[in-house]
Amino acid sequence: MKKTIGILAHVDAGKTTLSEQILYYTGSIRSLGRVDNKTSYLDTDEIEQNRGITIFSGQGIFEYKGDTYYLLDTPGHVDFSSETERSISALDYAIVVICGGSGVQAHTTTLFHLLQAYHIPAFFFINKTDLAGFSLESILEDMKYKLTEDILYYKKPLSSLAEFAAERDEVFLEAYLDESFVKETLEASLINLIKEEKCYPIITGAALKGEGIERLLDVFSSLTKTNYQNLEGEGTFLGKVFKIRYDENGNRLTFIKGLKGKLKVKDEFLFQQEGEIYKEKINEIRIYNGKKYESKSIGAAGDVFAVTGLKTPISGTILETGETVVSKNYSYYLVSPLQSKITILDGTSNTKCMEILRVLEAEDPILSVSYNKNTDEMLVNVMGKIQLEVMEEEIKNRFGILVTFEKPKVQYKETIKSPVVGYGHFEPLRHYAEVQVRLEPNQRGKGITFSSECRVDDLSLNYQRLVETHVFEKVHKGVLTGGPITDINIVLQNGRAHIKHTEGGDFREATYRAIRQGLEKAKSILLEPFYQFDIYIEEDYLGRVMSDIQKMGGTFQAPVQMDRNVLIHGRGPVETFMEYSTDLVSFTKGTGSISLRFDGYDICRKEGEVVQKIGYDKERDVENTSWSVFCAKGTSFTVPWNEAEKYMHT
């Protein structure tokens, strides 16, 4: 049986130490590394070793009781949580590590919500139980309070485990009431409850001393089950890309979780970009264990492996042999609401720097790299300041370029209030394309969507698909601040091509201009990012915190009291809440904490003030023009957006 497991935790909870102990105990590695000694087996990058934190997910492989385990050690720092999310998408099960001295920390709640979003069953390992003052009872209460009531401490007697299962499993309840169940029946019930996310087993120990490792492995082995052995022989290969990295020789590594069938060296995938279909071939299949790898001829369902030879797929791509994969961006639950400008310090050209940033973007799509020609600015989206520091080191170490990043700022977005029709025409000499789209407000958080009402008699299906490709291939800017547009449904109503003069790129230009012309006519709305927050404080600080929330433009539900502690759940703008944790820890003398989770975009409270501060000049943004290009008597001429409709041919 093959199982992919992820080790997740708040930073410094002992996640990497636990991962190393598992690999050591099962004989996968010969000696134990230490994070503080810079000898960790899974933290292979020099920056990780110097900082003593996991930045990139590491992979180990081990055998236990006849099963093969792929172990993914994920970053614990909130700034690198996008790397963690991509790894979560490849998991069968997760082990969440909780520090026995700190309990459920802020980022732990975020990780748990991510596991729930991806429906990944999880176990808990309460670590550092050897610390003075450790109280299992208080940790368990903290977990029930902040995470879930469905926790099961697995050191309880069999009768208690059976009672837990009977409360959640109607089939097992009958056997429980009849007192006819046996250990195997109970385990079968718990296996199903865990898969259904109705049971989260807890094991305790001290990873640094190797305590609790065997117990964790035994419980995990008996209560987890996968079905990949029955999927290996099924037809075509199906797999999910969850990570992109480059090795020391510059080879692009595409990490894949096999879902069905088998993939062989020299197998090919078909990709479609901008209407063209092309092939890419698998040159090598690698199974990684730390920094080392073993080359294989086959990667099968249930395996986690890297391949060389693929240049197109990004994280989130579903690969299937025999099927054409359309290149597109994939959405994740974690979104970066912050943006930072990069400054080159050593004279390297912007072009070279952008090439490097594109490599980093392929590895971490959340960066969403962009270049503004009008202001000569290179911009990246980030989760926080530590991520920027690491990127500076990485660009220096990997590419030999010195850069610095400005303090990250909130990224605003734009949408529209009501439907509007936009027109775009592109007809310089020997080129022709015309597009008519309707822009409609989408439900908040739905992003950009596309549909077509255009008849194939007016515009052939291949050109309609080309328009759809151009809708999604770039970030379209709004007219208020130049921020990305979102929550808009773009409907293709009509279009025209020329039998002789239409080239592939013509519809790109016409589509861009049609969207922009529609935005010019629409009533635009500025959106700002919001956090959902959970604030945990002692009762004495309740009045101060509620007052702070209101001052920062947030809202909250009725506080939930538990003994002398209080939970405040609410929502507030990223701009005002992103640094509140520092103040909270300060005035509560370290007893208070706040967990922040990105909660989408909503109407900006201070639109006029923000628009004025940003000072975006839409007329000077030549990369996002709303003017159309027409041709008459062999001469091309441009028409501004507010006059273009009377020149249109549709």
XYZ file of C-alpha atoms in Angstrom:
650
model
C 0.000 0.000 0.000
C 1.303 3.475 -0.917
C 0.557 6.469 1.298
C 1.578 10.120 0.934
C 1.709 11.906 4.273
C 2.506 15.508 5.120
C 3.982 16.815 8.363
C 2.517 20.248 9.181
C 2.971 22.630 12.096
C 3.419 26.173 13.304
C 7.087 27.181 13.110
C 9.323 25.678 15.848
C 6.785 23.042 16.925
C 9.256 20.291 16.009
C 7.910 19.312 12.608
C 11.225 18.688 10.846
C 12.622 16.916 13.933
C 9.645 14.543 13.873
C 10.118 13.932 10.131
C 13.785 13.049 10.648
C 12.975 10.733 13.553
C 10.446 8.856 11.421
C 12.977 8.422 8.607
C 15.652 7.333 11.082
C 13.428 4.914 12.996
C 12.303 3.211 9.761
C 15.875 2.921 8.459
C 15.446 5.364 5.605
C 18.397 7.440 6.849
C 21.440 6.239 8.797
C 21.935 9.179 11.148
C 19.799 11.891 12.676
C 20.220 15.489 11.625
C 19.471 18.533 13.762
C 17.858 21.752 12.588
C 19.905 23.805 15.054
C 23.129 22.099 13.892
C 22.313 22.780 10.220
C 22.449 19.032 9.506
C 18.767 18.375 8.834
C 18.274 15.716 6.172
C 15.180 17.352 4.680
C 16.188 21.038 4.898
C 18.638 20.783 2.025
C 18.777 24.414 0.896
C 21.587 26.612 2.275
C 19.120 29.366 3.218
C 17.002 26.870 5.177
C 20.043 25.642 7.069
C 21.267 29.155 7.891
C 17.855 30.347 9.079
C 16.916 27.117 10.839
C 13.449 26.983 9.262
C 11.840 24.971 6.478
C 11.206 27.095 3.383
C 10.761 24.492 0.659
C 8.853 21.251 1.150
C 11.258 18.333 1.471
C 10.530 14.740 0.516
C 11.493 11.518 2.249
C 10.536 7.905 1.542
C 10.360 4.967 3.928
C 8.881 1.496 4.380
C 6.861 0.407 7.406
C 4.963 -2.833 7.949
C 4.878 -3.571 4.235
C 3.652 -0.135 3.156
C 5.553 2.543 1.203
C 5.313 6.078 2.578
C 6.120 9.310 0.793
C 6.722 11.922 3.489
C 6.470 15.646 2.737
C 7.991 17.987 5.337
C 6.337 21.377 4.802
C 7.238 24.947 5.855
C 5.844 26.082 9.196
C 6.321 29.829 8.793
C 3.221 31.693 7.629
C 5.196 33.510 4.897
C 5.804 30.180 3.125
C 2.335 28.738 3.605
C 1.680 28.774 -0.154
C 4.392 26.097 -0.475
C 2.583 24.152 2.239
C -0.763 24.443 0.442
C 0.666 23.040 -2.791
C 2.046 20.073 -0.858
C -1.291 19.536 0.897
C -2.928 19.091 -2.503
C -0.808 15.931 -3.007
C -1.497 14.283 0.376
C -3.489 11.246 1.376
C -3.132 11.992 5.103
C -1.506 14.629 7.298
C 0.165 14.692 10.695
C -0.246 18.032 12.447
C 2.391 18.686 15.095
C 1.379 20.737 18.140
C 3.962 22.072 20.564
C 3.310 20.806 24.100
C 4.579 24.055 25.551
C 2.582 26.448 23.344
C -0.609 24.598 22.448
C -2.541 25.501 19.317
C -0.647 28.430 17.824
C -1.973 30.947 15.314
C -0.706 29.317 12.127
C -1.861 25.871 13.270
C -5.474 26.962 12.841
C -4.742 28.162 9.299
C -3.137 24.823 8.427
C -6.064 22.911 9.893
C -8.527 24.971 7.825
C -6.450 24.208 4.710
C -6.598 20.484 5.428
C -10.366 20.757 5.795
C -10.608 22.714 2.525
C -8.738 19.940 0.671
C -10.534 17.203 2.666
C -7.287 15.674 3.888
C -7.714 13.366 6.927
C -5.329 14.234 9.746
C -3.640 12.915 12.887
C -2.213 15.060 15.670
C 1.167 14.570 17.329
C 1.530 16.564 20.532
C 5.269 17.158 20.741
C 7.630 18.264 23.527
C 5.663 16.527 26.265
C 8.915 16.406 28.271
C 8.807 20.169 28.868
C 8.366 21.322 32.455
C 4.774 22.290 33.155
C 3.328 20.290 30.248
C -0.391 19.674 30.737
C -2.094 17.267 28.354
C -5.515 18.245 29.638
C -5.022 21.934 28.833
C -3.640 21.107 25.355
C -6.650 18.900 24.591
C -9.033 21.632 25.737
C -7.133 24.132 23.570
C -7.530 21.832 20.551
C -11.265 21.409 21.139
C -11.603 25.160 21.594
C -9.632 26.234 18.512
C -9.744 23.284 16.094
C -12.310 20.530 16.492
C -14.299 18.540 19.044
C -13.612 15.329 17.097
C -10.207 14.599 18.638
C -9.432 11.135 19.977
C -6.562 10.647 22.416
C -5.329 7.232 21.370
C -3.955 6.104 24.720
C -7.400 5.687 26.207
C -8.785 2.193 26.944
C -10.535 0.296 24.148
C -13.945 0.991 25.658
C -13.426 4.757 25.348
C -12.355 4.425 21.713
C -15.428 2.327 21.002
C -17.688 4.878 22.647
C -16.164 7.614 20.492
C -16.795 5.575 17.305
C -20.337 4.636 18.335
C -21.267 8.300 18.736
C -20.264 9.002 15.111
C -20.835 5.742 13.214
C -24.396 4.366 13.063
C -23.252 0.994 11.686
C -20.729 0.518 14.478
C -23.285 1.745 17.022
C -25.346 -1.408 16.530
C -22.354 -3.638 17.265
C -21.431 -1.458 20.213
C -24.891 -1.703 21.777
C -24.928 -5.468 21.226
C -21.402 -5.698 22.680
C -20.524 -7.822 19.633
C -17.683 -5.742 18.225
C -14.054 -6.845 18.134
C -10.839 -4.801 17.744
C -10.892 -5.254 13.947
C -14.462 -3.933 13.748
C -13.508 -0.895 15.806
C -10.446 -0.200 13.645
C -12.532 -0.434 10.475
C -14.965 2.114 11.915
C -12.160 4.474 12.922
C -10.521 4.171 9.481
C -13.766 5.348 7.876
C -14.342 8.098 10.442
C -10.827 9.425 9.868
C -11.369 9.468 6.100
C -14.684 11.256 6.631
C -12.902 13.824 8.841
C -15.018 12.868 11.847
C -12.076 11.582 13.871
C -8.620 13.067 14.515
C -6.439 10.651 16.521
C -3.876 12.117 18.930
C -0.513 10.617 19.861
C 1.930 12.256 22.268
C 5.720 12.228 22.496
C 9.005 14.110 22.413
C 10.449 13.968 18.899
C 13.906 15.231 19.844
C 14.318 12.241 22.189
C 12.628 9.802 19.841
C 9.729 9.290 22.251
C 6.359 8.398 20.746
C 7.696 7.673 17.242
C 6.933 3.948 17.276
C 3.508 4.575 18.790
C 2.722 7.175 16.109
C 3.784 4.864 13.286
C 1.828 1.906 14.660
C -1.374 3.887 15.083
C -0.954 5.593 11.720
C -0.230 2.269 9.991
C -3.311 0.560 11.418
C -5.752 3.443 10.827
C -4.872 4.579 7.282
C -5.736 2.979 3.981
C -5.353 3.812 0.272
C -6.421 2.092 -2.930
C -3.628 2.905 -5.373
C -2.711 -0.747 -5.981
C -6.058 -1.154 -7.771
C -5.502 1.954 -9.875
C -2.039 1.202 -11.274
C -3.348 -0.925 -14.120
C -6.038 1.493 -15.239
C -5.602 2.834 -18.762
C -3.946 6.198 -19.176
C -1.754 7.867 -16.574
C -3.333 10.611 -14.467
C -1.271 12.785 -12.143
C -1.248 16.156 -10.429
C 1.640 18.633 -10.527
C 2.178 20.087 -7.048
C 5.663 21.569 -7.144
C 8.216 23.018 -9.590
C 11.898 23.250 -8.679
C 15.236 23.426 -10.488
C 18.189 21.164 -9.638
C 21.811 22.287 -9.275
C 22.336 21.753 -13.034
C 19.427 23.990 -13.986
C 17.078 21.140 -14.954
C 13.420 21.933 -14.420
C 11.881 19.394 -12.057
C 8.138 18.849 -12.220
C 6.921 17.058 -9.081
C 3.890 14.849 -9.664
C 1.557 12.837 -7.449
C 0.416 9.786 -9.433
C -3.360 9.292 -9.227
C -4.024 6.540 -11.780
C -2.145 4.297 -14.195
C 1.580 4.321 -14.939
C 3.936 6.893 -16.481
C 7.041 5.724 -18.332
C 10.207 7.474 -19.466
C 9.705 8.747 -23.052
C 5.929 9.051 -22.569
C 4.535 12.271 -24.043
C 1.982 14.857 -22.989
C 0.053 17.189 -25.293
C -0.244 20.852 -24.316
C -2.243 23.690 -25.830
C -1.218 27.328 -25.619
C -2.623 30.192 -27.697
C -4.517 27.725 -29.892
C -1.417 25.669 -30.773
C -0.897 22.038 -29.674
C 2.576 20.649 -29.031
C 4.257 17.677 -27.335
C 6.643 17.405 -24.413
C 8.430 14.183 -23.504
C 9.403 12.675 -20.134
C 13.197 12.363 -20.095
C 13.719 11.098 -16.553
C 11.695 9.986 -13.530
C 13.233 10.608 -10.104
C 12.166 9.391 -6.657
C 13.629 11.808 -4.106
C 14.703 11.052 -0.552
C 16.106 14.281 0.851
C 18.633 15.673 -1.598
C 19.358 12.258 -3.101
C 17.260 10.606 -5.754
C 16.913 7.330 -7.568
C 16.092 7.219 -11.279
C 13.159 5.005 -12.197
C 11.705 3.854 -15.508
C 8.109 4.023 -14.235
C 6.082 6.265 -11.926
C 2.732 4.798 -10.904
C -0.474 5.648 -9.048
C 0.347 6.506 -5.442
C 3.962 7.465 -6.216
C 5.382 10.952 -5.629
C 8.131 11.693 -8.111
C 9.858 14.364 -10.171
C 10.256 14.337 -13.938
C 12.528 16.226 -16.304
C 11.588 17.247 -19.828
C 8.359 19.126 -19.117
C 8.474 22.905 -19.559
C 4.795 23.899 -19.666
C 2.846 22.568 -16.648
C 2.679 24.621 -13.469
C 1.550 23.714 -9.961
C -2.047 22.556 -10.044
C -1.917 21.117 -13.570
C -3.662 17.761 -14.020
C -1.686 15.654 -16.498
C -3.217 12.814 -18.482
C -1.526 10.869 -21.252
C -3.504 10.927 -24.473
C -5.378 14.095 -23.519
C -4.570 17.697 -24.458
C -3.743 19.795 -21.411
C -4.794 23.431 -21.760
C -2.305 25.743 -20.048
C -3.977 28.001 -17.469
C -3.553 29.397 -13.974
C -4.897 27.428 -11.015
C -6.552 28.945 -7.988
C -5.521 28.230 -4.410
C -7.178 28.992 -1.097
C -4.239 31.095 0.077
C -3.890 34.353 -1.832
C -1.283 37.032 -1.303
C -2.920 40.374 -0.511
C 0.461 42.166 -0.445
C 2.690 43.425 -3.234
C 6.303 44.596 -3.234
C 8.538 46.430 -5.697
C 11.966 45.030 -6.520
C 15.043 47.243 -6.902
C 18.191 46.001 -8.661
C 21.416 46.941 -6.851
C 24.158 45.728 -9.197
C 23.237 47.053 -12.647
C 21.586 43.883 -13.941
C 19.078 44.668 -16.697
C 15.355 44.567 -16.007
C 14.978 41.969 -18.754
C 17.428 39.585 -17.053
C 15.861 40.184 -13.660
C 12.382 39.458 -15.027
C 13.646 36.161 -16.456
C 14.814 35.189 -12.975
C 11.564 36.289 -11.377
C 9.656 34.154 -13.888
C 11.681 31.128 -12.769
C 10.754 31.860 -9.149
C 7.135 32.406 -10.177
C 7.053 28.965 -11.817
C 8.149 27.525 -8.475
C 5.749 29.676 -6.459
C 2.764 30.915 -8.538
C 1.558 33.128 -5.675
C 4.336 35.602 -6.605
C 2.327 36.647 -9.699
C 5.247 38.634 -11.134
C 4.430 41.721 -13.240
C 6.323 44.507 -14.971
C 4.916 47.991 -15.429
C 6.553 49.608 -18.459
C 5.078 53.003 -17.698
C 6.698 53.221 -14.259
C 9.563 50.789 -14.994
C 8.591 48.785 -11.897
C 8.903 45.047 -11.292
C 6.314 43.814 -8.808
C 5.756 40.552 -6.926
C 2.925 39.387 -4.678
C 4.105 38.070 -1.308
C 2.822 36.703 1.994
C 5.134 38.756 4.219
C 8.492 40.368 5.001
C 10.383 37.146 5.818
C 9.531 35.816 2.369
C 11.098 38.926 0.810
C 14.282 38.490 2.845
C 14.545 34.884 1.684
C 13.934 35.872 -1.936
C 16.759 38.405 -1.759
C 19.111 35.669 -0.510
C 17.842 33.162 -3.057
C 18.301 35.519 -6.019
C 21.822 36.271 -4.827
C 22.809 32.643 -4.162
C 21.196 31.011 -7.182
C 21.580 33.702 -9.814
C 24.347 35.994 -8.539
C 22.219 39.152 -8.636
C 21.847 41.700 -5.856
C 18.327 43.019 -5.317
C 16.233 44.466 -2.545
C 12.481 44.655 -2.003
C 10.447 47.535 -0.701
C 8.147 47.077 2.280
C 5.085 45.205 0.966
C 1.890 47.144 0.392
C -1.725 46.071 0.125
C -2.799 45.116 -3.385
C -6.140 46.590 -4.399
C -8.413 45.115 -7.057
C -11.294 46.450 -9.120
C -14.665 45.228 -10.309
C -17.804 46.762 -11.883
C -21.217 47.682 -10.518
C -23.484 46.766 -13.461
C -23.322 45.074 -16.901
C -21.716 46.891 -19.793
C -20.745 46.009 -23.381
C -17.175 46.493 -24.583
C -15.854 46.619 -28.149
C -12.376 46.032 -29.469
C -11.154 46.269 -33.055
C -7.629 45.586 -34.323
C -7.020 46.276 -38.000
C -3.595 47.563 -38.906
C -2.614 46.809 -42.506
C -3.019 43.063 -43.309
C -4.455 42.233 -39.864
C -8.056 41.945 -38.740
C -10.052 41.006 -35.623
C -13.105 42.404 -33.871
C -14.530 41.368 -30.507
C -17.707 42.345 -28.656
C -17.984 41.276 -24.994
C -20.434 41.893 -22.199
C -18.935 42.461 -18.765
C -21.176 41.408 -15.890
C -20.588 41.681 -12.121
C -19.769 38.292 -10.610
C -20.456 37.047 -7.118
C -17.787 38.336 -4.742
C -14.800 36.004 -4.709
C -15.675 34.210 -7.943
C -12.977 35.970 -9.948
C -12.948 36.161 -13.748
C -15.205 33.751 -15.637
C -15.961 33.367 -19.340
C -18.876 32.216 -21.477
C -19.910 32.652 -25.080
C -23.195 33.588 -26.751
C -21.544 34.106 -30.117
C -22.861 32.061 -33.066
C -20.338 29.935 -34.940
C -21.781 31.416 -38.152
C -20.425 34.797 -37.022
C -17.152 33.598 -35.508
C -15.731 30.091 -35.830
C -15.274 27.980 -32.701
C -11.477 28.040 -32.872
C -11.485 31.856 -32.794
C -13.970 31.846 -29.906
C -11.611 29.582 -27.977
C -8.793 31.938 -28.834
C -10.747 34.834 -27.295
C -11.250 32.751 -24.135
C -7.517 32.055 -23.978
C -6.741 35.776 -24.215
C -9.237 36.573 -21.466
C -7.270 34.429 -19.005
C -3.684 34.735 -20.249
C -2.964 38.079 -18.589
C -3.998 40.141 -15.608
C -6.337 42.830 -16.956
C -6.024 46.167 -15.172
C -8.815 48.366 -13.903
C -9.146 52.068 -14.669
C -9.222 53.450 -11.102
C -5.832 52.344 -9.733
C -4.456 50.006 -12.390
C -5.166 47.135 -10.002
C -6.225 43.719 -11.366
C -9.891 43.291 -12.230
C -11.840 40.503 -10.535
C -15.361 39.168 -9.994
C -16.426 39.799 -13.585
C -18.101 37.404 -16.001
C -16.915 38.102 -19.544
C -19.434 37.018 -22.181
C -18.412 36.865 -25.831
C -21.397 38.282 -27.750
C -19.981 38.684 -31.233
C -16.797 38.772 -33.237
C -15.361 38.926 -36.714
C -12.342 37.548 -38.505
C -11.003 38.039 -42.051
C -10.536 35.027 -44.303
C -7.108 36.268 -45.449
C -5.748 38.792 -42.984
C -6.549 37.457 -39.494
C -3.471 36.278 -37.601
C -3.391 34.553 -34.210
C -2.265 37.644 -32.324
C -5.015 39.822 -33.766
C -7.665 38.432 -31.457
C -5.375 39.009 -28.506
C -5.278 42.724 -29.292
C -9.003 42.933 -30.018
C -9.928 41.058 -26.823
C -7.709 43.210 -24.628
C -9.165 46.395 -26.112
C -12.769 45.170 -25.815
C -12.349 44.436 -22.115
C -10.642 47.756 -21.495
C -13.262 49.704 -23.473
C -15.987 48.101 -21.401
C -14.174 49.055 -18.182
C -13.934 52.653 -19.382
C -17.729 52.766 -19.777
C -18.552 50.917 -16.563
C -18.977 52.199 -13.021
C -15.852 50.729 -11.433
C -15.623 49.734 -7.767
C -12.390 49.530 -5.784
C -11.913 46.417 -3.650
C -9.486 45.837 -0.784
C -8.370 42.527 0.781
C -9.850 41.317 4.059
C -8.718 38.930 6.755
C -10.901 36.610 8.754
C -9.487 36.574 12.268
C -9.668 34.622 15.508
C -8.358 36.526 18.513
C -7.683 34.615 21.730
C -7.297 36.755 24.857
C -7.833 36.762 28.583
C -11.133 38.273 29.670
C -9.419 41.368 31.131
C -8.433 42.569 27.632
C -11.851 42.127 25.994
C -12.857 45.816 26.053
C -9.523 47.001 24.631
C -9.582 44.461 21.783
C -13.206 45.167 20.778
C -12.402 48.874 20.668
C -9.314 48.207 18.517
C -11.322 46.113 16.058
C -13.845 48.892 15.550
C -11.111 51.516 15.091
C -9.462 49.349 12.439
C -12.696 49.007 10.463
C -13.356 45.411 11.460
C -16.504 43.579 12.502
C -16.890 40.714 14.954
C -19.355 38.219 16.328
C -20.380 37.913 19.957
C -17.287 36.884 21.981
C -17.193 33.240 23.063
C -16.105 32.756 26.674
C -14.277 29.719 28.043
C -13.185 30.002 31.672
C -11.152 33.249 31.744
C -10.302 33.092 28.048
C -12.276 34.705 25.253
C -12.440 33.995 21.508
C -13.372 36.853 19.180
C -14.116 35.822 15.610
C -14.415 38.536 13.004
C -13.347 40.129 9.747
C -11.277 43.192 8.925
C -9.188 44.931 6.242
C -5.672 43.616 5.629
C -4.365 47.203 5.602
C -5.195 47.754 9.281
C -4.933 44.217 10.674
C -1.722 42.886 9.092
C 0.532 44.159 11.897
C -1.946 44.032 14.775
C -0.411 40.815 16.162
C 2.612 42.796 17.402
C 0.420 45.208 19.371
C -1.741 42.382 20.705
C 1.188 40.374 22.042
C 2.628 43.537 23.585
C -0.353 44.805 25.586
C -1.496 41.285 26.620
C 2.049 40.527 27.809
C 2.300 37.541 25.476
C -0.955 35.869 26.490
C -2.989 37.023 23.483
C -2.790 35.675 19.944
C -4.441 36.323 16.596
C -4.911 33.931 13.694
C -5.358 35.647 10.311
C -6.755 33.973 7.205
C -7.211 35.696 3.872
C -10.939 36.160 3.322
C -11.186 37.595 -0.164
C -11.830 41.123 -1.396
C -14.645 43.485 -0.530
C -15.604 47.121 -1.134
C -12.824 49.501 -0.119
C -13.757 51.752 2.799
C -11.746 54.727 1.548
C -11.929 54.493 -2.236
C -11.379 58.179 -2.990
C -8.400 58.450 -0.667
C -6.756 55.312 -2.069
C -7.330 56.278 -5.721
C -5.789 59.700 -5.110
C -2.820 58.234 -3.246
C -2.013 55.705 -5.978
C -2.405 58.314 -8.719
C -2.887 55.919 -11.621
C -3.033 57.655 -15.021
C -5.034 55.379 -17.319
C -4.295 57.515 -20.379
C -0.557 56.860 -20.075
C -0.952 53.115 -19.670
C -0.152 52.158 -23.253
C 0.015 48.439 -22.358
C -3.657 48.510 -21.431
C -5.141 50.761 -24.053
C -8.866 51.049 -24.742
C -8.355 52.587 -28.194
C -9.201 50.516 -31.271
C -7.270 50.359 -34.532
C -9.102 50.623 -37.869
C -7.991 50.748 -41.477
C -9.302 52.841 -44.365
C -7.849 53.217 -47.863
C -4.703 51.320 -46.905
C -3.990 53.496 -43.861
C -4.406 52.555 -40.205
C -5.803 54.986 -37.658
C -6.730 54.801 -33.956
C -10.062 55.684 -32.391
C -10.556 56.510 -28.689
C -12.812 54.272 -26.606
C -15.689 56.742 -26.403
C -15.955 56.982 -30.207
C -15.061 53.431 -31.211
C -18.526 51.877 -31.304
C -19.705 53.830 -34.346
C -16.759 52.460 -36.339
C -17.401 48.790 -35.443
C -18.310 46.234 -38.116
C -20.469 43.906 -35.978
